[in-house]
PDB file of C-alpha atoms in Angstrom:
ATOM      1  CA  MET A   1       0.002  -0.003   0.001  1.00  0.00           C
ATOM      2  CA  SER A   2       2.827   2.379   0.788  1.00  0.00           C
ATOM      3  CA  THR A   3       4.303   1.818  -2.665  1.00  0.00           C
ATOM      4  CA  GLY A   4       0.993   2.866  -4.170  1.00  0.00           C
ATOM      5  CA  LEU A   5       1.005   6.061  -2.138  1.00  0.00           C
ATOM      6  CA  VAL A   6       4.530   6.817  -3.316  1.00  0.00           C
ATOM      7  CA  PHE A   7       3.433   6.361  -6.941  1.00  0.00           C
ATOM      8  CA  ILE A   8       0.445   8.639  -6.372  1.00  0.00           C
ATOM      9  CA  ALA A   9       2.723  11.310  -4.869  1.00  0.00           C
ATOM     10  CA  ILE A  10       5.134  11.074  -7.804  1.00  0.00           C
ATOM     11  CA  GLY A  11       2.228  11.321 -10.204  1.00  0.00           C
ATOM     12  CA  GLY A  12       1.043  14.435  -8.409  1.00  0.00           C
ATOM     13  CA  ILE A  13       4.484  15.972  -8.700  1.00  0.00           C
ATOM     14  CA  TYR A  14       4.568  15.260 -12.448  1.00  0.00           C
ATOM     15  CA  PHE A  15       1.021  16.536 -12.988  1.00  0.00           C
ATOM     16  CA  LEU A  16       1.713  20.239 -12.340  1.00  0.00           C
ATOM     17  CA  PRO A  17       4.513  20.714 -14.908  1.00  0.00           C
ATOM     18  CA  ALA A  18       2.583  18.615 -17.431  1.00  0.00           C
ATOM     19  CA  TRP A  19      -0.475  20.816 -16.931  1.00  0.00           C
ATOM     20  CA  ARG A  20       1.638  23.983 -17.350  1.00  0.00           C
ATOM     21  CA  LEU A  21       3.171  22.533 -20.520  1.00  0.00           C
ATOM     22  CA  TRP A  22      -0.338  21.717 -21.808  1.00  0.00           C
ATOM     23  CA  GLN A  23      -1.362  25.345 -21.223  1.00  0.00           C
ATOM     24  CA  TYR A  24       1.738  26.529 -23.079  1.00  0.00           C
ATOM     25  CA  SER A  25       0.923  24.214 -25.976  1.00  0.00           C
ATOM     26  CA  GLY A  26      -2.578  25.656 -26.196  1.00  0.00           C
ATOM     27  CA  ALA A  27      -1.221  29.190 -26.200  1.00  0.00           C
ATOM     28  CA  ILE A  28       1.224  28.320 -28.987  1.00  0.00           C
ATOM     29  CA  GLY A  29      -1.665  26.803 -30.979  1.00  0.00           C
ATOM     30  CA  LYS A  30      -3.620  30.045 -30.604  1.00  0.00           C
ATOM     31  CA  LEU A  31      -0.553  32.005 -31.688  1.00  0.00           C
ATOM     32  CA  ARG A  32      -0.215  29.901 -34.845  1.00  0.00           C
ATOM     33  CA  PHE A  33      -3.755  30.604 -35.976  1.00  0.00           C
ATOM     34  CA  SER A  34      -3.996  34.167 -34.673  1.00  0.00           C
ATOM     35  CA  PRO A  35      -0.549  35.838 -34.713  1.00  0.00           C
ATOM     36  CA  THR A  36      -1.242  38.872 -32.513  1.00  0.00           C
ATOM     37  CA  LEU A  37       0.824  40.505 -29.816  1.00  0.00           C
ATOM     38  CA  GLN A  38      -1.714  39.432 -27.203  1.00  0.00           C
ATOM     39  CA  ALA A  39      -1.391  35.784 -28.248  1.00  0.00           C
ATOM     40  CA  LEU A  40       2.404  36.057 -28.206  1.00  0.00           C
ATOM     41  CA  ASP A  41       2.325  37.655 -24.759  1.00  0.00           C
ATOM     42  CA  ASP A  42       0.074  34.877 -23.486  1.00  0.00           C
ATOM     43  CA  ALA A  43       2.344  32.161 -24.923  1.00  0.00           C
ATOM     44  CA  ILE A  44       5.449  33.726 -23.382  1.00  0.00           C
ATOM     45  CA  ASP A  45       3.682  34.075 -20.035  1.00  0.00           C
ATOM     46  CA  ARG A  46       2.627  30.390 -20.135  1.00  0.00           C
ATOM     47  CA  GLN A  47       6.211  29.401 -20.916  1.00  0.00           C
ATOM     48  CA  ARG A  48       7.459  31.506 -18.002  1.00  0.00           C
ATOM     49  CA  CYS A  49       4.991  29.790 -15.659  1.00  0.00           C
ATOM     50  CA  PHE A  50       6.136  26.349 -16.872  1.00  0.00           C
ATOM     51  CA  TRP A  51       9.818  27.053 -16.265  1.00  0.00           C
ATOM     52  CA  LYS A  52       9.088  28.669 -12.907  1.00  0.00           C
ATOM     53  CA  THR A  53       7.186  25.551 -11.820  1.00  0.00           C
ATOM     54  CA  VAL A  54       9.977  23.250 -13.013  1.00  0.00           C
ATOM     55  CA  GLY A  55      12.544  25.411 -11.209  1.00  0.00           C
ATOM     56  CA  ILE A  56      10.646  25.334  -7.912  1.00  0.00           C
ATOM     57  CA  ILE A  57      10.233  21.565  -8.100  1.00  0.00           C
ATOM     58  CA  THR A  58      13.945  21.174  -8.895  1.00  0.00           C
ATOM     59  CA  VAL A  59      15.028  23.335  -5.952  1.00  0.00           C
ATOM     60  CA  CYS A  60      12.718  21.364  -3.620  1.00  0.00           C
ATOM     61  CA  ALA A  61      14.100  18.051  -4.923  1.00  0.00           C
ATOM     62  CA  ILE A  62      17.701  19.201  -4.412  1.00  0.00           C
ATOM     63  CA  ALA A  63      16.893  20.332  -0.865  1.00  0.00           C
ATOM     64  CA  LEU A  64      15.211  16.982  -0.154  1.00  0.00           C
ATOM     65  CA  TYR A  65      18.230  15.071  -1.481  1.00  0.00           C
ATOM     66  CA  LEU A  66      20.590  17.148   0.642  1.00  0.00           C
ATOM     67  CA  CYS A  67      18.521  16.518   3.774  1.00  0.00           C
ATOM     68  CA  LEU A  68      18.295  12.785   3.086  1.00  0.00           C
ATOM     69  CA  GLY A  69      22.032  12.694   2.379  1.00  0.00           C
ATOM     70  CA  ALA A  70      22.777  14.462   5.663  1.00  0.00           C
ATOM     71  CA  ILE A  71      20.565  12.019   7.587  1.00  0.00           C
ATOM     72  CA  LEU A  72      22.256   9.083   5.884  1.00  0.00           C
ATOM     73  CA  ALA A  73      25.723  10.489   6.607  1.00  0.00           C
ATOM     74  CA  LEU A  74      24.879  11.011  10.283  1.00  0.00           C
ATOM     75  CA  THR A  75      23.499   7.500  10.546  1.00  0.00           C
ATOM     76  CA  VAL A  76      26.551   5.954   8.902  1.00  0.00           C
ATOM     77  CA  SER A  77      28.968   7.984  11.014  1.00  0.00           C
ATOM     78  CA  THR A  78      27.108   6.996  14.193  1.00  0.00           C
ATOM     79  CA  VAL A  79      27.243   3.304  13.273  1.00  0.00           C
ATOM     80  CA  ALA A  80      30.910   3.572  12.288  1.00  0.00           C
ATOM     81  CA  SER A  81      31.888   5.299  15.536  1.00  0.00           C
ATOM     82  CA  ASP A  82      30.034   2.880  17.838  1.00  0.00           C
ATOM     83  CA  PRO A  83      28.926  -0.336  16.131  1.00  0.00           C
ATOM     84  CA  GLU A  84      27.927  -1.865  19.469  1.00  0.00           C
ATOM     85  CA  LEU A  85      25.129   0.705  19.700  1.00  0.00           C
ATOM     86  CA  PHE A  86      23.064  -1.191  17.118  1.00  0.00           C
ATOM     87  CA  LEU A  87      24.197  -4.731  17.936  1.00  0.00           C
ATOM     88  CA  THR A  88      22.417  -5.238  21.232  1.00  0.00           C
ATOM     89  CA  PRO A  89      21.792  -8.901  22.141  1.00  0.00           C
TER      90      PRO A  89
END
């Protein structure tokens, strides 16, 4: 069950950039058939929103990896310094 929840969370993370990219695609389609400055402005704004979303998700992922790496390093250093701590009979 926990694996299913992880897959749902990952799907949720992928949904937002995909939705932003879909909006950008629609704006580009409108620009193709109606080349006006308003359509161009809308397409550029949708592209900006997409890259902003991807950037925020990337920064959050890097921060998560750094935190998990720090926790792992602390755990390994604790076990290496006193292995008897985890080998109780």
